[in-house]
Structure formats: C-alpha cells, structure tokens
Amino acid sequence: MQVTKTQPLWQNRSYLTLISGQGISALGSFMSDFTFSLLVLALTGSPLQTGVMLVLRTLPYILFCLPAGALADRKDRKLIMIISDAGCALTLGSIPLAYFLGHLTLIHLYLVAFIQGSLFVFFQMAEGAALRNVVAREQLASASSWNEVIYSTCLMLGPLLGGMLYSFSPMFPFILDALSFVASVISLVCIRVPFQEQQATSVNTLWQEMKEGQIWLWKHPILRFLALLTTGLLAPCAGFTLIIIMLAQGMHADSTTTGFILSSGGLGSIIGALLVTPLLKWLGFSRLIILGALYWAVSWLFYCIAPDPLILSILNISGYAIVPIVTVPLYSYRLTVVPDNILGRVNSAYRLLMSGSRPIGIGATSLLLQWVGPILTIVLLAIPQLLVAFLAIFYQPLREARLDNKQ
C-alpha cells in the first residue's frame, strides 16, 4: 500500500517505525564509533594505526558502493537493510566476546571495521532509495529534516554516553551497539509498506546497470557539480574525530570530556536541522547551498583557535550546525529529480565520489597529524574546502537551480 499524499507525516506509522529503529541504531553506532577510535588508540598509542582502522571502515565505499546501488534497484531494499543490520549485530558482538575470552587483537578490530563498513554501504544504498516510498513526494524535505534532527540527537548523545560507558568498561558501548542493530532489524520487519515501486524485469548485467547510474549522474550538470562540491567539503573532514581526540588530549581531557566535546556537535547539528526548512523558504535552494558551503569551509578554521575543551565544544556546535543545512537540501534534491527505478544507482554513483574519498581524507589526516600536529593539519585541510566553496559561487547552473524544479 503506497502512502497517500494527504497523510500527515507524524501519522505515518511506517515512517515513525522506520525512524525509531534507525534512531536507536544510530545512537548505538555513535557510541561505538567514538570508542572504536579510543580502543585502537589505547592499544597502539598511534594516530596512524587508528587512522588505518578508520580507512578500513570507509574503504568499502570505493569497493562496493556501485554494486550496492545497483542491487538496491534490483532486489528488495527492505531485505537488504535487514540482512545488513543483522550482520552488523553479529560482527560488533564479536568484539566483547573476544575481549572477555582474552583473544581481542588489533587484526580482529581491523576485520570488524572492514566488515561493518561493507554492510553499512549496502544498508545505506537501500535506505537512501527507500524514503521516497515511505513518505509522500511533497514531504521529502520535511522528512529528511526530521531524520537529521533524530540523527543529530544521536550524534550529540552517542559520544557522551560512549565516553562515560567506556570509562567503566571499554566493551559496554559495543554491546549496546550490537543490541541497537537488533532493534533496527525488528523495526524493519514490522514495516509493511514496500520500499520501492513496481520493478520491470531487467535484462542488463549488474555492470551495465552500474554504468547507467554513473552516466545519468554525469549527464545531469547540477547533480554532477553538487557531487563534486560535497566531496570537496566532506573528504577533508573525514578524519575529524581523530583530530578532535588529538586536540582534546593536548588539552589533557579524559575520555568523558572528549566524548562531551564530540557530542556537542550533535547539538549544533540539531540546531542546523531545525533551521533547514525556514532557511530554504527564506534563501531558496541555490543561495542556501552557496552560502552554506562558504560558512562550512570558514568554520573549519575556527578549531585552530580553541584554547580549552569548553571553547572547542562551542566551536564544534557552530561547525556542525552547517552540516544539515547543506546536506539535507542536497539529499532532497536528489530524491526529487532522480527516477525511482534508477535512484539506487545514481545515489551510489553520487556517494562513491562523496564517501569513497573518505579513506583518502582519513589517510591524509592521519599522516598530517603524525607529521605536523592538529593545528597545521586543520589549516592544510581547509584549502580544498575553500576552493570548492568559491567555485559554487560562479557555477551558473547551481545559481539557477530550485529544489522543486525537475531538471
């Protein structure tokens, strides 16, 4: 049964079930993401080896993003999400099991990072294409904004809870994250609305379908530029958590204080998510993206001036506020202009640029932190962000784009 256009968003049981399950899962993931870095850093004492773990967690985007997008258009998206979350529950659960048995090794953590990252790619490709079939088309921007509010709340609470739990036992966050994936699986099973439109039988190979998504994206000038813009903004920030940990350690902050600093970004993200809709109405799509990109790049430099954990937290609120203000309209634009039967493949081609560059960003961040320290690392990583932000000002098709214009 398809959702009618007149159904209020907060009376849509399928949407509420979906965001509830994903919210619980996101909270667990933010707890373990933060403590994953703390655990590897504690075992090795090396930012570089911690960066290797982060690279392994994001490398699957390069390897599996395109086939995952094609699979999301070919197969049952809900089933893909269920299998992916179940796999994440099992792999994360293996960490505390190995720890309590006395067999936890760095290689084990690296394997879990890679496997979980791979499963997350398949989940995200299916989820990104599913939302349009859970809510009405005119509710996409609003639903995306509320998704971001919930996601940001988890971003705020996850590191804080993770740091507190880690101080009691390094394994508590991983146990809770494994259970959160179980909750996500249960919520997905309870949703009855199909996650995709009726599909025609495809006679193309998986490789041919992957190419179709790339070609469609490349031929759409605005989406093509937005993919490059997003990549230029996000890739230099890929090692952000490691930078914050290094800055906090330089201020002699403990794990709880470091978790508080990271969780402050969630508050900023909530503020930004709540501002998306009024800012879109006030500025319009193109001006919001251009001004948002400029602020994103400039605010990155603010981290250099933080003298203590409190100021660093305040600057983190400011820096994170701009993220949903830029990313939510970009996501809504993709959902609006791309046909459903190719949405998974176009999303995967888009995300291959955006997230496939994360291993490069994390690797560069790890090396820079090892060689020149966090302050100069921040300055050097600001250069590509400033470059793409200024390019956005002069790209004429973007200046003429509208969120409701199917170009």
mmCIF file of C-alpha atoms in Angstrom:
data_model
loop_
_atom_site.group_PDB
_atom_site.id
_atom_site.type_symbol
_atom_site.label_atom_id
_atom_site.label_comp_id
_atom_site.label_asym_id
_atom_site.label_seq_id
_atom_site.Cartn_x
_atom_site.Cartn_y
_atom_site.Cartn_z
ATOM 1 C CA MET A 1 0.000 0.000 0.000
ATOM 2 C CA GLN A 2 1.502 3.320 -1.065
ATOM 3 C CA VAL A 3 1.373 6.293 1.285
ATOM 4 C CA THR A 4 -1.187 8.887 0.208
ATOM 5 C CA LYS A 5 -0.064 12.440 -0.319
ATOM 6 C CA THR A 6 -2.620 13.770 2.203
ATOM 7 C CA GLN A 7 -1.406 11.632 5.110
ATOM 8 C CA PRO A 8 0.317 13.787 7.775
ATOM 9 C CA LEU A 9 3.933 12.815 8.314
ATOM 10 C CA TRP A 10 3.556 12.196 12.050
ATOM 11 C CA GLN A 11 0.571 9.893 11.451
ATOM 12 C CA ASN A 12 2.575 7.757 9.042
ATOM 13 C CA ARG A 13 3.204 4.594 11.091
ATOM 14 C CA SER A 14 5.705 3.199 8.606
ATOM 15 C CA TYR A 15 7.792 6.368 8.734
ATOM 16 C CA LEU A 16 7.629 6.544 12.531
ATOM 17 C CA THR A 17 8.646 2.889 12.847
ATOM 18 C CA LEU A 18 11.496 3.406 10.394
ATOM 19 C CA ILE A 19 12.964 6.469 12.111
ATOM 20 C CA SER A 20 12.523 4.931 15.573
ATOM 21 C CA GLY A 21 14.537 1.848 14.647
ATOM 22 C CA GLN A 22 17.162 3.852 12.817
ATOM 23 C CA GLY A 23 17.388 6.319 15.698
ATOM 24 C CA ILE A 24 18.153 3.539 18.188
ATOM 25 C CA SER A 25 20.705 2.066 15.788
ATOM 26 C CA ALA A 26 22.335 5.462 15.180
ATOM 27 C CA LEU A 27 22.664 6.084 18.913
ATOM 28 C CA GLY A 28 24.477 2.780 19.351
ATOM 29 C CA SER A 29 26.678 3.424 16.323
ATOM 30 C CA PHE A 30 27.804 6.841 17.541
ATOM 31 C CA MET A 31 28.728 5.324 20.900
ATOM 32 C CA SER A 32 30.846 2.579 19.327
ATOM 33 C CA ASP A 33 32.301 4.791 16.561
ATOM 34 C CA PHE A 34 33.852 7.066 19.144
ATOM 35 C CA THR A 35 35.030 4.258 21.428
ATOM 36 C CA PHE A 36 36.396 2.313 18.441
ATOM 37 C CA SER A 37 38.970 5.070 17.952
ATOM 38 C CA LEU A 38 39.678 5.271 21.686
ATOM 39 C CA LEU A 39 40.171 1.498 21.874
ATOM 40 C CA VAL A 40 42.590 1.292 18.947
ATOM 41 C CA LEU A 41 44.457 4.386 20.163
ATOM 42 C CA ALA A 42 44.757 2.815 23.636
ATOM 43 C CA LEU A 43 46.027 -0.480 22.190
ATOM 44 C CA THR A 44 48.575 1.071 19.831
ATOM 45 C CA GLY A 45 49.268 4.635 21.007
ATOM 46 C CA SER A 46 49.454 5.579 17.322
ATOM 47 C CA PRO A 47 47.203 8.036 15.451
ATOM 48 C CA LEU A 48 48.417 6.424 12.229
ATOM 49 C CA GLN A 49 47.222 2.935 13.202
ATOM 50 C CA THR A 50 43.950 4.406 14.424
ATOM 51 C CA GLY A 51 43.671 6.055 11.020
ATOM 52 C CA VAL A 52 44.203 2.641 9.391
ATOM 53 C CA MET A 53 41.128 1.371 11.246
ATOM 54 C CA LEU A 54 39.096 4.374 10.074
ATOM 55 C CA VAL A 55 40.299 3.825 6.497
ATOM 56 C CA LEU A 56 39.256 0.164 6.638
ATOM 57 C CA ARG A 57 35.838 1.246 7.849
ATOM 58 C CA THR A 58 35.346 3.588 4.896
ATOM 59 C CA LEU A 59 37.241 1.688 2.173
ATOM 60 C CA PRO A 60 34.141 -0.417 1.318
ATOM 61 C CA TYR A 61 32.574 2.687 -0.226
ATOM 62 C CA ILE A 62 35.145 2.500 -3.006
ATOM 63 C CA LEU A 63 34.816 -1.271 -3.378
ATOM 64 C CA PHE A 64 31.071 -1.833 -3.014
ATOM 65 C CA CYS A 65 29.207 1.467 -3.445
ATOM 66 C CA LEU A 66 28.284 0.990 -7.112
ATOM 67 C CA PRO A 67 27.211 -2.683 -6.917
ATOM 68 C CA ALA A 68 25.286 -1.915 -3.709
ATOM 69 C CA GLY A 69 23.347 0.827 -5.506
ATOM 70 C CA ALA A 70 22.543 -1.455 -8.434
ATOM 71 C CA LEU A 71 21.452 -4.181 -6.020
ATOM 72 C CA ALA A 72 19.136 -1.698 -4.263
ATOM 73 C CA ASP A 73 17.346 -1.153 -7.587
ATOM 74 C CA ARG A 74 17.248 -4.861 -8.457
ATOM 75 C CA LYS A 75 16.355 -6.539 -5.159
ATOM 76 C CA ASP A 76 14.108 -5.993 -2.145
ATOM 77 C CA ARG A 77 15.529 -2.921 -0.384
ATOM 78 C CA LYS A 78 13.971 -3.853 2.932
ATOM 79 C CA LEU A 79 15.551 -7.313 2.863
ATOM 80 C CA ILE A 80 18.957 -5.792 2.087
ATOM 81 C CA MET A 81 18.622 -3.468 5.096
ATOM 82 C CA ILE A 82 17.572 -6.330 7.396
ATOM 83 C CA ILE A 83 20.464 -8.582 6.348
ATOM 84 C CA SER A 84 22.954 -5.724 6.680
ATOM 85 C CA ASP A 85 21.831 -4.770 10.188
ATOM 86 C CA ALA A 86 21.796 -8.400 11.324
ATOM 87 C CA GLY A 87 25.358 -8.792 10.050
ATOM 88 C CA CYS A 88 26.442 -5.647 11.924
ATOM 89 C CA ALA A 89 24.939 -7.005 15.156
ATOM 90 C CA LEU A 90 26.939 -10.221 14.817
ATOM 91 C CA THR A 91 30.261 -8.597 13.899
ATOM 92 C CA LEU A 92 30.088 -5.965 16.638
ATOM 93 C CA GLY A 93 29.035 -8.601 19.155
ATOM 94 C CA SER A 94 32.234 -10.497 18.386
ATOM 95 C CA ILE A 95 34.356 -7.690 19.912
ATOM 96 C CA PRO A 96 33.160 -8.034 23.544
ATOM 97 C CA LEU A 97 33.063 -11.811 23.137
ATOM 98 C CA ALA A 98 36.729 -11.902 22.079
ATOM 99 C CA TYR A 99 37.609 -9.362 24.786
ATOM 100 C CA PHE A 100 36.091 -11.366 27.630
ATOM 101 C CA LEU A 101 37.721 -14.546 26.279
ATOM 102 C CA GLY A 102 41.083 -12.778 26.244
ATOM 103 C CA HIS A 103 41.569 -13.034 22.454
ATOM 104 C CA LEU A 104 40.874 -9.491 21.238
ATOM 105 C CA THR A 105 43.571 -8.371 18.788
ATOM 106 C CA LEU A 106 44.206 -5.394 16.553
ATOM 107 C CA ILE A 107 43.657 -7.611 13.482
ATOM 108 C CA HIS A 108 40.227 -8.562 14.858
ATOM 109 C CA LEU A 109 39.297 -4.892 15.218
ATOM 110 C CA TYR A 110 40.509 -4.172 11.692
ATOM 111 C CA LEU A 111 38.384 -7.046 10.302
ATOM 112 C CA VAL A 112 35.291 -5.874 12.175
ATOM 113 C CA ALA A 113 35.842 -2.323 10.921
ATOM 114 C CA PHE A 114 36.014 -3.524 7.303
ATOM 115 C CA ILE A 115 33.063 -5.950 7.527
ATOM 116 C CA GLN A 116 30.824 -3.463 9.321
ATOM 117 C CA GLY A 117 31.786 -0.755 6.848
ATOM 118 C CA SER A 118 30.881 -3.076 3.961
ATOM 119 C CA LEU A 119 27.480 -3.954 5.428
ATOM 120 C CA PHE A 120 26.798 -0.277 6.096
ATOM 121 C CA VAL A 121 27.346 0.546 2.411
ATOM 122 C CA PHE A 122 24.677 -1.939 1.311
ATOM 123 C CA PHE A 123 22.314 -0.712 4.036
ATOM 124 C CA GLN A 124 22.778 2.947 3.168
ATOM 125 C CA MET A 125 22.257 2.449 -0.565
ATOM 126 C CA ALA A 126 18.969 0.660 0.107
ATOM 127 C CA GLU A 127 17.838 3.128 2.774
ATOM 128 C CA GLY A 128 18.675 6.193 0.682
ATOM 129 C CA ALA A 129 16.427 4.963 -2.123
ATOM 130 C CA ALA A 130 13.614 3.787 0.180
ATOM 131 C CA LEU A 131 12.464 7.023 1.857
ATOM 132 C CA ARG A 132 10.555 8.269 -1.194
ATOM 133 C CA ASN A 133 8.307 5.190 -0.965
ATOM 134 C CA VAL A 134 7.629 5.619 2.745
ATOM 135 C CA VAL A 135 6.549 9.285 2.652
ATOM 136 C CA ALA A 136 4.763 11.372 0.032
ATOM 137 C CA ARG A 137 6.873 13.254 -2.518
ATOM 138 C CA GLU A 138 5.976 16.692 -1.135
ATOM 139 C CA GLN A 139 7.026 15.566 2.368
ATOM 140 C CA LEU A 140 10.570 14.545 1.391
ATOM 141 C CA ALA A 141 12.286 17.742 2.547
ATOM 142 C CA SER A 142 10.391 17.747 5.839
ATOM 143 C CA ALA A 143 11.026 14.027 6.438
ATOM 144 C CA SER A 144 14.718 14.472 5.626
ATOM 145 C CA SER A 145 14.917 17.377 8.090
ATOM 146 C CA TRP A 146 13.328 15.360 10.894
ATOM 147 C CA ASN A 147 15.586 12.414 10.080
ATOM 148 C CA GLU A 148 18.505 14.776 10.530
ATOM 149 C CA VAL A 149 17.138 16.016 13.869
ATOM 150 C CA ILE A 150 16.983 12.445 15.176
ATOM 151 C CA TYR A 151 20.386 11.617 13.691
ATOM 152 C CA SER A 152 21.860 14.756 15.237
ATOM 153 C CA THR A 153 20.362 13.973 18.635
ATOM 154 C CA CYS A 154 22.087 10.589 18.477
ATOM 155 C CA LEU A 155 25.293 12.328 17.398
ATOM 156 C CA MET A 156 25.026 14.516 20.495
ATOM 157 C CA LEU A 157 24.236 11.731 22.965
ATOM 158 C CA GLY A 158 26.266 8.889 21.433
ATOM 159 C CA PRO A 159 29.846 10.079 22.085
ATOM 160 C CA LEU A 160 28.875 11.423 25.515
ATOM 161 C CA LEU A 161 27.317 8.107 26.569
ATOM 162 C CA GLY A 162 30.084 6.199 24.823
ATOM 163 C CA GLY A 163 32.790 8.073 26.716
ATOM 164 C CA MET A 164 31.029 7.542 30.049
ATOM 165 C CA LEU A 165 30.454 3.828 29.402
ATOM 166 C CA TYR A 166 33.993 3.374 28.102
ATOM 167 C CA SER A 167 35.343 4.696 31.410
ATOM 168 C CA PHE A 168 33.528 1.830 33.180
ATOM 169 C CA SER A 169 34.347 -0.842 30.605
ATOM 170 C CA PRO A 170 35.639 -0.471 27.022
ATOM 171 C CA MET A 171 33.128 -3.132 25.911
ATOM 172 C CA PHE A 172 29.857 -1.568 27.106
ATOM 173 C CA PRO A 173 29.417 0.658 24.008
ATOM 174 C CA PHE A 174 29.980 -2.281 21.649
ATOM 175 C CA ILE A 175 27.447 -4.474 23.470
ATOM 176 C CA LEU A 176 24.803 -1.741 23.310
ATOM 177 C CA ASP A 177 25.546 -1.036 19.641
ATOM 178 C CA ALA A 178 25.074 -4.720 18.759
ATOM 179 C CA LEU A 179 21.713 -4.659 20.567
ATOM 180 C CA SER A 180 20.740 -1.460 18.736
ATOM 181 C CA PHE A 181 21.172 -3.219 15.395
ATOM 182 C CA VAL A 182 18.866 -5.982 16.639
ATOM 183 C CA ALA A 183 16.271 -3.291 17.433
ATOM 184 C CA SER A 184 16.673 -1.888 13.926
ATOM 185 C CA VAL A 185 16.050 -5.322 12.396
ATOM 186 C CA ILE A 186 12.853 -5.700 14.435
ATOM 187 C CA SER A 187 11.573 -2.283 13.336
ATOM 188 C CA LEU A 188 12.227 -3.060 9.660
ATOM 189 C CA VAL A 189 10.372 -6.376 9.903
ATOM 190 C CA CYS A 190 7.339 -4.524 11.330
ATOM 191 C CA ILE A 191 7.083 -2.117 8.361
ATOM 192 C CA ARG A 192 4.560 -3.265 5.733
ATOM 193 C CA VAL A 193 4.964 -0.511 3.141
ATOM 194 C CA PRO A 194 7.160 -1.626 0.178
ATOM 195 C CA PHE A 195 10.445 0.260 -0.130
ATOM 196 C CA GLN A 196 10.356 0.506 -3.922
ATOM 197 C CA GLU A 197 7.960 0.901 -6.823
ATOM 198 C CA GLN A 198 6.960 -1.938 -9.122
ATOM 199 C CA GLN A 199 10.063 -3.071 -10.953
ATOM 200 C CA ALA A 200 10.389 -4.147 -14.551
ATOM 201 C CA THR A 201 12.478 -7.246 -15.201
ATOM 202 C CA SER A 202 15.983 -6.182 -16.171
ATOM 203 C CA VAL A 203 17.934 -7.955 -18.894
ATOM 204 C CA ASN A 204 21.102 -5.936 -18.248
ATOM 205 C CA THR A 205 24.085 -7.212 -16.316
ATOM 206 C CA LEU A 206 24.936 -5.739 -12.940
ATOM 207 C CA TRP A 207 27.901 -3.951 -14.518
ATOM 208 C CA GLN A 208 25.663 -2.376 -17.200
ATOM 209 C CA GLU A 209 23.241 -1.151 -14.546
ATOM 210 C CA MET A 210 26.080 0.321 -12.502
ATOM 211 C CA LYS A 211 27.207 2.274 -15.567
ATOM 212 C CA GLU A 212 23.670 3.588 -16.134
ATOM 213 C CA GLY A 213 23.706 5.281 -12.738
ATOM 214 C CA GLN A 214 27.083 6.892 -13.393
ATOM 215 C CA ILE A 215 26.033 8.085 -16.856
ATOM 216 C CA TRP A 216 22.755 9.529 -15.531
ATOM 217 C CA LEU A 217 24.616 11.453 -12.830
ATOM 218 C CA TRP A 218 27.309 12.681 -15.233
ATOM 219 C CA LYS A 219 24.718 13.982 -17.726
ATOM 220 C CA HIS A 220 22.876 15.978 -15.051
ATOM 221 C CA PRO A 221 25.020 19.131 -14.706
ATOM 222 C CA ILE A 222 23.689 20.281 -11.341
ATOM 223 C CA LEU A 223 23.861 16.884 -9.639
ATOM 224 C CA ARG A 224 27.325 16.339 -11.107
ATOM 225 C CA PHE A 225 28.572 19.613 -9.630
ATOM 226 C CA LEU A 226 26.823 19.000 -6.295
ATOM 227 C CA ALA A 227 28.558 15.630 -6.041
ATOM 228 C CA LEU A 228 31.938 17.318 -6.570
ATOM 229 C CA LEU A 229 31.029 20.098 -4.123
ATOM 230 C CA THR A 230 30.003 17.625 -1.426
ATOM 231 C CA THR A 231 33.170 15.608 -1.984
ATOM 232 C CA GLY A 232 35.357 18.683 -1.627
ATOM 233 C CA LEU A 233 33.656 19.623 1.630
ATOM 234 C CA LEU A 234 33.414 16.195 3.247
ATOM 235 C CA ALA A 235 36.647 14.431 2.254
ATOM 236 C CA PRO A 236 38.952 16.801 4.208
ATOM 237 C CA CYS A 237 36.703 16.343 7.269
ATOM 238 C CA ALA A 238 36.777 12.537 7.158
ATOM 239 C CA GLY A 239 39.335 12.298 9.958
ATOM 240 C CA PHE A 240 37.535 14.858 12.098
ATOM 241 C CA THR A 241 37.014 12.533 15.098
ATOM 242 C CA LEU A 242 40.725 11.776 15.239
ATOM 243 C CA ILE A 243 41.543 15.500 15.064
ATOM 244 C CA ILE A 244 39.191 16.249 17.969
ATOM 245 C CA ILE A 245 40.664 13.405 20.028
ATOM 246 C CA MET A 246 44.182 14.746 19.427
ATOM 247 C CA LEU A 247 43.129 18.322 20.260
ATOM 248 C CA ALA A 248 41.378 17.127 23.425
ATOM 249 C CA GLN A 249 44.367 15.059 24.530
ATOM 250 C CA GLY A 250 46.551 18.123 24.021
ATOM 251 C CA MET A 251 44.216 19.863 26.498
ATOM 252 C CA HIS A 252 44.606 16.898 28.927
ATOM 253 C CA ALA A 253 40.922 15.937 28.545
ATOM 254 C CA ASP A 254 39.796 12.478 29.711
ATOM 255 C CA SER A 255 37.535 10.143 27.691
ATOM 256 C CA THR A 256 34.323 11.564 29.217
ATOM 257 C CA THR A 257 35.326 15.157 28.426
ATOM 258 C CA THR A 258 36.394 14.154 24.914
ATOM 259 C CA GLY A 259 33.021 12.453 24.437
ATOM 260 C CA PHE A 260 31.312 15.661 25.605
ATOM 261 C CA ILE A 261 33.280 17.691 23.041
ATOM 262 C CA LEU A 262 32.271 15.355 20.230
ATOM 263 C CA SER A 263 28.656 15.172 21.405
ATOM 264 C CA SER A 264 28.412 18.975 21.313
ATOM 265 C CA GLY A 265 28.477 18.642 17.544
ATOM 266 C CA GLY A 266 25.158 16.818 17.811
ATOM 267 C CA LEU A 267 23.594 19.882 19.446
ATOM 268 C CA GLY A 268 24.854 22.023 16.592
ATOM 269 C CA SER A 269 23.507 19.529 14.085
ATOM 270 C CA ILE A 270 20.079 19.590 15.759
ATOM 271 C CA ILE A 271 20.040 23.389 15.535
ATOM 272 C CA GLY A 272 21.009 23.212 11.870
ATOM 273 C CA ALA A 273 18.391 20.566 11.079
ATOM 274 C CA LEU A 274 15.640 22.670 12.661
ATOM 275 C CA LEU A 275 16.776 25.680 10.618
ATOM 276 C CA VAL A 276 16.784 23.893 7.247
ATOM 277 C CA THR A 277 13.121 24.401 6.339
ATOM 278 C CA PRO A 278 12.867 28.117 7.298
ATOM 279 C CA LEU A 279 16.212 28.848 5.617
ATOM 280 C CA LEU A 280 15.078 27.108 2.429
ATOM 281 C CA LYS A 281 11.947 29.252 2.364
ATOM 282 C CA TRP A 282 13.930 32.429 3.037
ATOM 283 C CA LEU A 283 17.012 31.961 0.853
ATOM 284 C CA GLY A 284 15.930 29.379 -1.689
ATOM 285 C CA PHE A 285 17.856 26.252 -2.663
ATOM 286 C CA SER A 286 20.790 27.713 -4.592
ATOM 287 C CA ARG A 287 21.638 30.596 -2.244
ATOM 288 C CA LEU A 288 21.392 28.312 0.781
ATOM 289 C CA ILE A 289 23.850 25.832 -0.760
ATOM 290 C CA ILE A 290 26.334 28.532 -1.812
ATOM 291 C CA LEU A 291 26.287 30.457 1.476
ATOM 292 C CA GLY A 292 26.270 27.208 3.450
ATOM 293 C CA ALA A 293 29.325 25.884 1.608
ATOM 294 C CA LEU A 294 31.243 29.107 2.316
ATOM 295 C CA TYR A 295 30.405 29.023 6.012
ATOM 296 C CA TRP A 296 31.295 25.299 6.157
ATOM 297 C CA ALA A 297 34.801 25.968 4.841
ATOM 298 C CA VAL A 298 35.465 29.031 7.017
ATOM 299 C CA SER A 299 34.104 27.470 10.217
ATOM 300 C CA TRP A 300 36.560 24.573 9.825
ATOM 301 C CA LEU A 301 39.388 27.017 10.589
ATOM 302 C CA PHE A 302 37.765 28.002 13.897
ATOM 303 C CA TYR A 303 39.035 24.793 15.513
ATOM 304 C CA CYS A 304 42.581 26.190 15.386
ATOM 305 C CA ILE A 305 41.822 28.860 17.974
ATOM 306 C CA ALA A 306 40.246 26.685 20.676
ATOM 307 C CA PRO A 307 42.216 27.195 23.952
ATOM 308 C CA ASP A 308 40.279 24.722 26.140
ATOM 309 C CA PRO A 309 37.592 21.978 25.957
ATOM 310 C CA LEU A 310 34.701 24.416 26.586
ATOM 311 C CA ILE A 311 35.599 26.714 23.678
ATOM 312 C CA LEU A 312 36.297 23.682 21.497
ATOM 313 C CA SER A 313 32.789 22.414 22.293
ATOM 314 C CA ILE A 314 31.237 25.781 21.404
ATOM 315 C CA LEU A 315 33.131 25.906 18.122
ATOM 316 C CA ASN A 316 32.034 22.341 17.421
ATOM 317 C CA ILE A 317 28.408 23.394 17.834
ATOM 318 C CA SER A 318 28.949 26.161 15.295
ATOM 319 C CA GLY A 319 30.782 23.921 12.853
ATOM 320 C CA TYR A 320 28.251 21.102 12.975
ATOM 321 C CA ALA A 321 25.234 23.393 12.604
ATOM 322 C CA ILE A 322 26.046 23.981 8.954
ATOM 323 C CA VAL A 323 26.250 20.285 8.022
ATOM 324 C CA PRO A 324 22.489 19.515 7.836
ATOM 325 C CA ILE A 325 21.789 22.968 6.398
ATOM 326 C CA VAL A 326 23.848 21.915 3.366
ATOM 327 C CA THR A 327 23.323 18.152 3.202
ATOM 328 C CA VAL A 328 19.552 17.912 3.774
ATOM 329 C CA PRO A 329 18.633 20.102 0.738
ATOM 330 C CA LEU A 330 21.180 18.201 -1.376
ATOM 331 C CA TYR A 331 19.635 14.864 -0.405
ATOM 332 C CA SER A 332 16.102 16.178 -1.007
ATOM 333 C CA TYR A 333 17.155 17.473 -4.425
ATOM 334 C CA ARG A 334 18.426 14.011 -5.436
ATOM 335 C CA LEU A 335 15.220 12.346 -4.280
ATOM 336 C CA THR A 336 13.194 14.887 -6.252
ATOM 337 C CA VAL A 337 14.941 14.763 -9.627
ATOM 338 C CA VAL A 338 16.047 11.114 -9.940
ATOM 339 C CA PRO A 339 13.516 8.451 -11.114
ATOM 340 C CA ASP A 340 12.841 5.665 -8.586
ATOM 341 C CA ASN A 341 13.942 2.827 -10.895
ATOM 342 C CA ILE A 342 17.474 4.252 -11.083
ATOM 343 C CA LEU A 343 17.636 6.072 -7.735
ATOM 344 C CA GLY A 344 19.788 3.453 -6.003
ATOM 345 C CA ARG A 345 22.371 3.528 -8.798
ATOM 346 C CA VAL A 346 22.508 7.332 -9.019
ATOM 347 C CA ASN A 347 22.769 7.567 -5.239
ATOM 348 C CA SER A 348 25.619 5.055 -5.289
ATOM 349 C CA ALA A 349 27.476 6.969 -8.014
ATOM 350 C CA TYR A 350 26.969 10.186 -6.024
ATOM 351 C CA ARG A 351 28.126 8.601 -2.781
ATOM 352 C CA LEU A 352 31.098 6.941 -4.465
ATOM 353 C CA LEU A 353 32.518 10.407 -5.008
ATOM 354 C CA MET A 354 31.322 11.758 -1.674
ATOM 355 C CA SER A 355 32.152 8.864 0.651
ATOM 356 C CA GLY A 356 34.602 6.913 -1.479
ATOM 357 C CA SER A 357 37.027 9.778 -0.976
ATOM 358 C CA ARG A 358 36.818 9.355 2.812
ATOM 359 C CA PRO A 359 39.696 6.833 3.008
ATOM 360 C CA ILE A 360 41.910 9.373 1.231
ATOM 361 C CA GLY A 361 40.799 12.096 3.647
ATOM 362 C CA ILE A 362 41.328 9.889 6.689
ATOM 363 C CA GLY A 363 44.711 8.697 5.436
ATOM 364 C CA ALA A 364 45.835 12.269 4.739
ATOM 365 C CA THR A 365 44.585 13.400 8.156
ATOM 366 C CA SER A 366 46.396 10.557 9.948
ATOM 367 C CA LEU A 367 49.677 11.295 8.183
ATOM 368 C CA LEU A 368 49.400 15.041 8.767
ATOM 369 C CA LEU A 369 48.597 14.537 12.452
ATOM 370 C CA GLN A 370 51.630 12.291 12.776
ATOM 371 C CA TRP A 371 53.930 14.754 10.983
ATOM 372 C CA VAL A 372 52.741 18.294 11.750
ATOM 373 C CA GLY A 373 50.190 18.058 14.576
ATOM 374 C CA PRO A 374 46.478 19.007 14.687
ATOM 375 C CA ILE A 375 46.636 22.803 14.164
ATOM 376 C CA LEU A 376 48.575 22.797 10.895
ATOM 377 C CA THR A 377 46.547 19.762 9.785
ATOM 378 C CA ILE A 378 43.343 21.808 10.130
ATOM 379 C CA VAL A 379 44.819 24.693 8.125
ATOM 380 C CA LEU A 380 46.003 22.457 5.279
ATOM 381 C CA LEU A 381 42.686 20.583 5.110
ATOM 382 C CA ALA A 382 40.781 23.888 4.861
ATOM 383 C CA ILE A 383 42.309 24.633 1.442
ATOM 384 C CA PRO A 384 40.231 22.199 -0.682
ATOM 385 C CA GLN A 385 37.073 23.156 1.226
ATOM 386 C CA LEU A 386 37.575 26.847 0.489
ATOM 387 C CA LEU A 387 38.309 26.075 -3.162
ATOM 388 C CA VAL A 388 35.055 24.194 -3.873
ATOM 389 C CA ALA A 389 33.034 26.709 -1.853
ATOM 390 C CA PHE A 390 34.263 29.574 -4.034
ATOM 391 C CA LEU A 391 33.633 27.525 -7.193
ATOM 392 C CA ALA A 392 29.991 27.203 -6.143
ATOM 393 C CA ILE A 393 29.595 30.984 -6.308
ATOM 394 C CA PHE A 394 30.477 31.096 -10.015
ATOM 395 C CA TYR A 395 28.704 27.927 -11.236
ATOM 396 C CA GLN A 396 25.745 29.348 -13.130
ATOM 397 C CA PRO A 397 23.503 26.210 -13.271
ATOM 398 C CA LEU A 398 23.620 25.953 -9.476
ATOM 399 C CA ARG A 399 22.690 29.623 -9.091
ATOM 400 C CA GLU A 400 19.548 28.935 -11.172
ATOM 401 C CA ALA A 401 18.595 25.642 -9.524
ATOM 402 C CA ARG A 402 15.444 25.158 -7.454
ATOM 403 C CA LEU A 403 14.518 22.301 -5.163
ATOM 404 C CA ASP A 404 11.133 21.814 -6.819
ATOM 405 C CA ASN A 405 12.489 22.071 -10.379
ATOM 406 C CA LYS A 406 12.900 18.655 -12.036
ATOM 407 C CA GLN A 407 15.814 19.406 -14.294
#
